[in-house]
Coordinates of C-alpha atoms in Angstrom, one line a residue:
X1 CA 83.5 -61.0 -104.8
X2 CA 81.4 -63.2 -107.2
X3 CA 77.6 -63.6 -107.5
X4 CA 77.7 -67.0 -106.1
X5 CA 78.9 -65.6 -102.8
X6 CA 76.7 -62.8 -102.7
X7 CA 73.3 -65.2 -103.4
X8 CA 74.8 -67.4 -100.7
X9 CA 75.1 -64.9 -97.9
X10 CA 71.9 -63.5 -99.0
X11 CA 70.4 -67.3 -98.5
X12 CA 71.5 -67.7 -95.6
X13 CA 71.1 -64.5 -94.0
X14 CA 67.0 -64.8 -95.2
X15 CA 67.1 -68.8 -92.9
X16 CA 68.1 -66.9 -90.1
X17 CA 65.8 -64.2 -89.9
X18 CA 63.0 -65.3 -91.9
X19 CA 62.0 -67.6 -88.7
X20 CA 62.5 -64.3 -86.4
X21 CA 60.4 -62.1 -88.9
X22 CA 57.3 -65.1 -88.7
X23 CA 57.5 -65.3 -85.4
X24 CA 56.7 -61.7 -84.7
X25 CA 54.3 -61.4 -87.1
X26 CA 52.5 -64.4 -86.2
X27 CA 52.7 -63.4 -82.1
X28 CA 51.3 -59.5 -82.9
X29 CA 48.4 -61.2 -84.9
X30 CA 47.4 -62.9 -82.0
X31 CA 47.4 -60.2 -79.9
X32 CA 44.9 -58.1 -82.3
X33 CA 43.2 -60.9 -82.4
X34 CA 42.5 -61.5 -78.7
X35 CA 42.1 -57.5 -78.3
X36 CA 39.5 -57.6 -81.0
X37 CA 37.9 -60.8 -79.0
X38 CA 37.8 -58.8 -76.3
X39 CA 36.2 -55.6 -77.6
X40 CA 33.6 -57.2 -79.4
X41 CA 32.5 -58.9 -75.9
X42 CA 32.3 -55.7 -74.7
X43 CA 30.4 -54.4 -77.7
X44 CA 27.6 -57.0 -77.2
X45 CA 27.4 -56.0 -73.2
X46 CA 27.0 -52.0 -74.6
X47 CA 30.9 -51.3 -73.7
X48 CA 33.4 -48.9 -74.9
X49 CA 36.6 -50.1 -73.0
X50 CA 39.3 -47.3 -72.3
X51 CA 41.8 -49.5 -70.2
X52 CA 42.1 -53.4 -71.3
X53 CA 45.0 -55.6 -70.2
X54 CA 46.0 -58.6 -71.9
X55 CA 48.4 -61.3 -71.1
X56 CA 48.7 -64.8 -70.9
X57 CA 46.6 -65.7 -68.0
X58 CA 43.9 -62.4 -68.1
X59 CA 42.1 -60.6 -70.3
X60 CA 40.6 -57.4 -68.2
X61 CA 38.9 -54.5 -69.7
X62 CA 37.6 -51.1 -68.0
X63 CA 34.6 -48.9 -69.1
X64 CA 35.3 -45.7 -66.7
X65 CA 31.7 -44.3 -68.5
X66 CA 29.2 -47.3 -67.2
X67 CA 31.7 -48.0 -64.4
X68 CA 31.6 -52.1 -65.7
X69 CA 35.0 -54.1 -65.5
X70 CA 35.1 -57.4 -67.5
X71 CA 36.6 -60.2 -66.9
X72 CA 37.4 -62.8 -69.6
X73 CA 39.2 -66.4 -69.3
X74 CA 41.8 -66.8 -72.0
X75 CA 41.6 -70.3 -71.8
X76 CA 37.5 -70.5 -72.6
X77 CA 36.4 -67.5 -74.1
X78 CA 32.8 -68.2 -73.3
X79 CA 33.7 -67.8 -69.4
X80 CA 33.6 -64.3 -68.7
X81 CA 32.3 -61.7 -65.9
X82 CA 30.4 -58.3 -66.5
X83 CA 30.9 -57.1 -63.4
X84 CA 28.9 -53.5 -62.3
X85 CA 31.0 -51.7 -60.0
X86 CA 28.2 -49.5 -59.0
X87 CA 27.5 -52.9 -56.9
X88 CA 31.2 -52.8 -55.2
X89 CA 32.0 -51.2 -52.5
X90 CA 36.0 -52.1 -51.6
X91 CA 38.5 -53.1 -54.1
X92 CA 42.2 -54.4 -52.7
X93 CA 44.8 -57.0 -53.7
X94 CA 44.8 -60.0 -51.6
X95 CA 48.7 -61.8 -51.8
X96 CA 49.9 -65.0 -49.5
X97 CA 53.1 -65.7 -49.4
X98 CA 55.9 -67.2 -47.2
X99 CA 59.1 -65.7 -45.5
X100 CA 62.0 -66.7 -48.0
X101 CA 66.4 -65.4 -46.2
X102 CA 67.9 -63.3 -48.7
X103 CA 71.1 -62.1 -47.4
X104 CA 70.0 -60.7 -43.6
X105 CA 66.8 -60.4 -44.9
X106 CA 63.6 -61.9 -44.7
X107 CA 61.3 -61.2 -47.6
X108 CA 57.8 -62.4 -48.4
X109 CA 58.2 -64.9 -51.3
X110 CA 54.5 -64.8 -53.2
X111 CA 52.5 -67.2 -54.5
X112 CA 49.5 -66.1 -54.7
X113 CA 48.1 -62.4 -55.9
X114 CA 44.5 -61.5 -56.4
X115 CA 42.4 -58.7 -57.2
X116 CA 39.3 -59.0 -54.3
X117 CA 36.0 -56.9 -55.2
X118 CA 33.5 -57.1 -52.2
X119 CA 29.9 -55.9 -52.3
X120 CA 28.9 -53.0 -51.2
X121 CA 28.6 -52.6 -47.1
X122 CA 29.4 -56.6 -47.4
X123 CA 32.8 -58.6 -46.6
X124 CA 31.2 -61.1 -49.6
X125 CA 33.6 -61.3 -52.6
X126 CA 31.9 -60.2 -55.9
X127 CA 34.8 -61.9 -57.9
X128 CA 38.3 -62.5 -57.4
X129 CA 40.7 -62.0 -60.3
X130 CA 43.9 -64.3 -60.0
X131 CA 46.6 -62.7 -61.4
X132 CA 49.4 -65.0 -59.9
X133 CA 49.7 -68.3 -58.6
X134 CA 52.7 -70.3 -57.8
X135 CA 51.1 -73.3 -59.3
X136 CA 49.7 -72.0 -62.6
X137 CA 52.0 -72.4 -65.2
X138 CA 50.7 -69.1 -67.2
X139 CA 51.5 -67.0 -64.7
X140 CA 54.3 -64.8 -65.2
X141 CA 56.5 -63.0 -62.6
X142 CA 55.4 -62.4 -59.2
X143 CA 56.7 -59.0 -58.9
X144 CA 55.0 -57.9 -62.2
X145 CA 52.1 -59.7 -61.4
X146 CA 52.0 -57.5 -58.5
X147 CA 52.6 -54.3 -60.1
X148 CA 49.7 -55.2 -62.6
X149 CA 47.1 -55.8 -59.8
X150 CA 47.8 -52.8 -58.1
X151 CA 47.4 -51.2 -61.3
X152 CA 44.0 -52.3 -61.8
X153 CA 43.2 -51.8 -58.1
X154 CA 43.8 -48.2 -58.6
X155 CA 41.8 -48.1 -61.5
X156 CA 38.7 -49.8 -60.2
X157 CA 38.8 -47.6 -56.6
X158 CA 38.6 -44.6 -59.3
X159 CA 35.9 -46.5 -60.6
X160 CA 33.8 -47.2 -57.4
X161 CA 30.3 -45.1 -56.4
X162 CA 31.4 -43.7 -53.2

């Protein structure tokens, strides 16, 4: 084989993955980068988050030692809730939904899924943290979005003063 074919396979085989090797370099910065945006909220509000979640419609963080969940908007990052959970008292996913015929089945088609904190010995909301919506183009699948919010349900009932 000669040089000439060598260097050419060589060129073309860096056009092809070059763009794939930028891409994930460029998509992980991002990430540290909104983790880090994340964490130094939480610095400034005397934080140290052990669980944080980060995707591309919620940024949620966790500090299980001052039992304080925060709440950040990806879109605005000067929109954000510190929220106490020594002031909630019930934590549960809310979903809406309509019946969609699979098959001989009827299954609930979502399009909506929400993390509801109430106050405590109060049916008023505290916050309610979308994490899908039919109409939002951020939002990814329903049935992860599901998993997710359950997730964090768990986490934040582990959380609560009882």
């Amino acid at each position: 084989m000669e040089n000439s074919s060598v260097i050419m396979g060589i060129v073309l085989l860096a056009l092809f993955i070059g763009p794939v090797i930028y891409m994930i370099i460029s998509h992980s910065a991002k990430e540290k980068n909104k983790e880090k945006k994340l964490h130094k909220l939480a610095t400034e509000h005397n934080m140290k988050l052990d669980q944080i979640e980060i995707t591309n419609s919620l940024f949620l963080g966790l500090d299980s030692t001052s039992k304080k969940f925060l709440v950040l908007d990806p879109k605005d990052h000067s929109k954000y809730d510190v929220i106490d959970l020594k002031n909630v008292g019930q934590s549960g996913v809310a979903k809406s939904g309509h019946q969609q015929k699979i098959g001989n089945q009827n299954k609930l088609a979502l399009t909506y899924i929400g993390l509801e904190l109430l106050k405590n010995n109060s049916k008023e909301k505290v916050k309610e943290v979308v994490f899908y919506d039919e109409d939002d183009n951020d939002s990814l699948d329903a049935d992860a979005q599901l998993c997710m919010a359950n997730k964090w349900d768990k986490l934040i009932k582990s959380n609560l003063s009882a």
